[in-house]
PDB file of C-alpha atoms in Angstrom:
ATOM      1  CA  MET A   1       0.063  -0.039   0.049  1.00  0.00           C
ATOM      2  CA  LEU A   2       1.187   3.427  -0.917  1.00  0.00           C
ATOM      3  CA  ALA A   3       1.962   5.836   1.906  1.00  0.00           C
ATOM      4  CA  THR A   4      -0.692   8.301   0.655  1.00  0.00           C
ATOM      5  CA  GLN A   5      -3.423   5.489   0.879  1.00  0.00           C
ATOM      6  CA  THR A   6      -3.000   5.010   4.537  1.00  0.00           C
ATOM      7  CA  PHE A   7      -4.932   6.233   7.615  1.00  0.00           C
ATOM      8  CA  PRO A   8      -1.896   7.336  10.172  1.00  0.00           C
ATOM      9  CA  LYS A   9      -2.477   7.097  13.776  1.00  0.00           C
ATOM     10  CA  GLN A  10      -1.979  10.953  14.025  1.00  0.00           C
ATOM     11  CA  ARG A  11      -5.168  11.369  11.886  1.00  0.00           C
ATOM     12  CA  ARG A  12      -7.255   9.366  14.462  1.00  0.00           C
ATOM     13  CA  LEU A  13      -8.903  10.040  17.575  1.00  0.00           C
ATOM     14  CA  ARG A  14      -7.650   7.201  19.790  1.00  0.00           C
ATOM     15  CA  LYS A  15      -8.483   7.912  23.356  1.00  0.00           C
ATOM     16  CA  ARG A  16     -11.782   7.693  25.027  1.00  0.00           C
ATOM     17  CA  LYS A  17     -11.410  11.131  26.665  1.00  0.00           C
ATOM     18  CA  GLU A  18     -10.885  12.720  23.234  1.00  0.00           C
ATOM     19  CA  PHE A  19     -14.114  10.918  22.051  1.00  0.00           C
ATOM     20  CA  VAL A  20     -15.954  12.297  25.110  1.00  0.00           C
ATOM     21  CA  TYR A  21     -14.768  15.792  24.990  1.00  0.00           C
ATOM     22  CA  THR A  22     -15.715  16.130  21.284  1.00  0.00           C
ATOM     23  CA  GLN A  23     -19.069  14.518  21.926  1.00  0.00           C
ATOM     24  CA  THR A  24     -19.956  16.802  24.835  1.00  0.00           C
ATOM     25  CA  GLN A  25     -18.317  19.926  23.856  1.00  0.00           C
ATOM     26  CA  GLY A  26     -18.449  19.710  19.957  1.00  0.00           C
ATOM     27  CA  ARG A  27     -20.615  21.457  17.664  1.00  0.00           C
ATOM     28  CA  ARG A  28     -23.348  19.112  15.781  1.00  0.00           C
ATOM     29  CA  VAL A  29     -23.763  18.956  12.357  1.00  0.00           C
ATOM     30  CA  ARG A  30     -26.474  16.547  10.836  1.00  0.00           C
ATOM     31  CA  ALA A  31     -26.284  15.293   7.359  1.00  0.00           C
ATOM     32  CA  GLY A  32     -28.925  12.392   6.495  1.00  0.00           C
ATOM     33  CA  CYS A  33     -27.792   9.199   8.307  1.00  0.00           C
ATOM     34  CA  LEU A  34     -24.726  10.803   9.829  1.00  0.00           C
ATOM     35  CA  LEU A  35     -24.133  13.157  12.596  1.00  0.00           C
ATOM     36  CA  GLY A  36     -20.762  15.152  12.753  1.00  0.00           C
ATOM     37  CA  LEU A  37     -19.490  16.486  16.191  1.00  0.00           C
ATOM     38  CA  ILE A  38     -16.778  18.951  15.820  1.00  0.00           C
ATOM     39  CA  THR A  39     -14.160  20.709  18.163  1.00  0.00           C
ATOM     40  CA  HIS A  40     -11.172  22.766  17.300  1.00  0.00           C
ATOM     41  CA  ASN A  41      -7.777  21.549  17.967  1.00  0.00           C
ATOM     42  CA  SER A  42      -4.290  23.225  17.975  1.00  0.00           C
ATOM     43  CA  LEU A  43      -2.643  20.533  15.779  1.00  0.00           C
ATOM     44  CA  GLY A  44      -3.063  22.055  12.592  1.00  0.00           C
ATOM     45  CA  PHE A  45      -4.807  19.059  11.045  1.00  0.00           C
ATOM     46  CA  CYS A  46      -7.944  17.097  11.125  1.00  0.00           C
ATOM     47  CA  ARG A  47      -8.380  14.113  13.237  1.00  0.00           C
ATOM     48  CA  LEU A  48     -11.158  11.622  12.657  1.00  0.00           C
ATOM     49  CA  GLY A  49     -13.160   9.193  15.169  1.00  0.00           C
ATOM     50  CA  LEU A  50     -16.009   6.878  14.142  1.00  0.00           C
ATOM     51  CA  THR A  51     -18.953   5.676  16.182  1.00  0.00           C
ATOM     52  CA  VAL A  52     -21.127   2.897  14.612  1.00  0.00           C
ATOM     53  CA  SER A  53     -23.484   1.307  17.245  1.00  0.00           C
ATOM     54  CA  LYS A  54     -24.658  -2.208  17.303  1.00  0.00           C
ATOM     55  CA  LYS A  55     -28.290  -0.878  16.166  1.00  0.00           C
ATOM     56  CA  VAL A  56     -26.875  -0.195  12.806  1.00  0.00           C
ATOM     57  CA  GLY A  57     -26.705  -3.758  11.801  1.00  0.00           C
ATOM     58  CA  ASN A  58     -24.406  -6.757  12.052  1.00  0.00           C
ATOM     59  CA  ALA A  59     -20.632  -6.644  12.479  1.00  0.00           C
ATOM     60  CA  VAL A  60     -19.979  -7.005   8.782  1.00  0.00           C
ATOM     61  CA  LEU A  61     -22.048  -3.949   7.941  1.00  0.00           C
ATOM     62  CA  ARG A  62     -20.723  -1.801  10.649  1.00  0.00           C
ATOM     63  CA  ASN A  63     -17.150  -2.568   9.586  1.00  0.00           C
ATOM     64  CA  GLN A  64     -17.879  -1.803   6.061  1.00  0.00           C
ATOM     65  CA  ILE A  65     -19.305   1.498   6.998  1.00  0.00           C
ATOM     66  CA  ARG A  66     -16.236   2.474   9.149  1.00  0.00           C
ATOM     67  CA  ARG A  67     -13.855   1.478   6.307  1.00  0.00           C
ATOM     68  CA  ARG A  68     -16.016   3.482   3.701  1.00  0.00           C
ATOM     69  CA  LEU A  69     -16.105   6.618   5.994  1.00  0.00           C
ATOM     70  CA  ARG A  70     -12.388   6.437   6.585  1.00  0.00           C
ATOM     71  CA  GLU A  71     -11.855   6.208   2.818  1.00  0.00           C
ATOM     72  CA  LEU A  72     -14.062   9.098   2.319  1.00  0.00           C
ATOM     73  CA  PHE A  73     -12.222  11.226   4.950  1.00  0.00           C
ATOM     74  CA  ARG A  74      -8.779  10.050   3.550  1.00  0.00           C
ATOM     75  CA  LYS A  75      -9.522  11.234   0.066  1.00  0.00           C
ATOM     76  CA  ASN A  76     -11.325  14.414   0.874  1.00  0.00           C
ATOM     77  CA  LEU A  77      -8.823  17.225   1.031  1.00  0.00           C
ATOM     78  CA  LYS A  78     -11.293  19.750   2.110  1.00  0.00           C
ATOM     79  CA  VAL A  79     -11.784  18.125   5.329  1.00  0.00           C
ATOM     80  CA  LYS A  80      -8.137  17.560   6.143  1.00  0.00           C
ATOM     81  CA  ALA A  81      -7.561  21.320   5.913  1.00  0.00           C
ATOM     82  CA  PHE A  82      -9.684  22.152   8.884  1.00  0.00           C
ATOM     83  CA  PRO A  83      -7.774  21.905  12.373  1.00  0.00           C
ATOM     84  CA  VAL A  84     -10.565  20.160  13.972  1.00  0.00           C
ATOM     85  CA  ASP A  85     -11.280  16.908  15.658  1.00  0.00           C
ATOM     86  CA  LEU A  86     -14.233  15.377  14.098  1.00  0.00           C
ATOM     87  CA  VAL A  87     -16.566  12.412  15.394  1.00  0.00           C
ATOM     88  CA  ILE A  88     -18.829  10.756  12.989  1.00  0.00           C
ATOM     89  CA  VAL A  89     -21.822   8.832  14.316  1.00  0.00           C
ATOM     90  CA  ALA A  90     -23.797   6.763  12.048  1.00  0.00           C
ATOM     91  CA  PHE A  91     -27.408   6.190  12.796  1.00  0.00           C
ATOM     92  CA  PRO A  92     -29.479   3.019  12.065  1.00  0.00           C
ATOM     93  CA  GLY A  93     -30.538   2.638   8.677  1.00  0.00           C
ATOM     94  CA  THR A  94     -27.346   3.820   7.276  1.00  0.00           C
ATOM     95  CA  SER A  95     -26.098   1.838   4.085  1.00  0.00           C
ATOM     96  CA  THR A  96     -22.858   2.000   2.362  1.00  0.00           C
ATOM     97  CA  ALA A  97     -24.529   3.358  -0.676  1.00  0.00           C
ATOM     98  CA  LEU A  98     -25.831   6.314   0.946  1.00  0.00           C
ATOM     99  CA  LEU A  99     -22.364   7.255   2.734  1.00  0.00           C
ATOM    100  CA  GLY A 100     -20.657   9.222  -0.119  1.00  0.00           C
ATOM    101  CA  GLU A 101     -23.667  11.654  -0.379  1.00  0.00           C
ATOM    102  CA  ALA A 102     -24.096  12.041   3.229  1.00  0.00           C
ATOM    103  CA  PHE A 103     -20.459  12.568   3.955  1.00  0.00           C
ATOM    104  CA  SER A 104     -20.305  15.363   1.208  1.00  0.00           C
ATOM    105  CA  ARG A 105     -23.174  17.108   2.752  1.00  0.00           C
ATOM    106  CA  LEU A 106     -21.651  16.841   6.157  1.00  0.00           C
ATOM    107  CA  VAL A 107     -18.505  18.474   4.862  1.00  0.00           C
ATOM    108  CA  ARG A 108     -20.316  21.287   3.235  1.00  0.00           C
ATOM    109  CA  LYS A 109     -22.127  22.168   6.384  1.00  0.00           C
ATOM    110  CA  MET A 110     -19.099  21.958   8.365  1.00  0.00           C
ATOM    111  CA  ARG A 111     -17.388  24.462   6.012  1.00  0.00           C
ATOM    112  CA  VAL A 112     -20.193  26.788   6.176  1.00  0.00           C
ATOM    113  CA  SER A 113     -20.308  26.817   9.904  1.00  0.00           C
ATOM    114  CA  ALA A 114     -16.646  26.737  10.492  1.00  0.00           C
TER     115      ALA A 114
END
């Protein structure tokens, strides 16, 4: 795999306290089946955290949704430019077919309110 196609650890929210802080203090942006929770950081780049509950579907579907969201994040240069921590929550009824459109709307709403 090429270095540009990886999802490095520095781009991820990895600790529970980072998720909790973003979920409690973050600004909420809703786009279809996704909810984005956003807090500013001082790192100069965007970090991503994903939450897909068991209500969304079986383990296979949840993992497909996570993989697809990571790919959309990795390929979207507009999101990476924001110095924010972003937690994306997928709601029940989410399908991998609708993720691209919902993610694009989420980014547009983030950009407008940033």
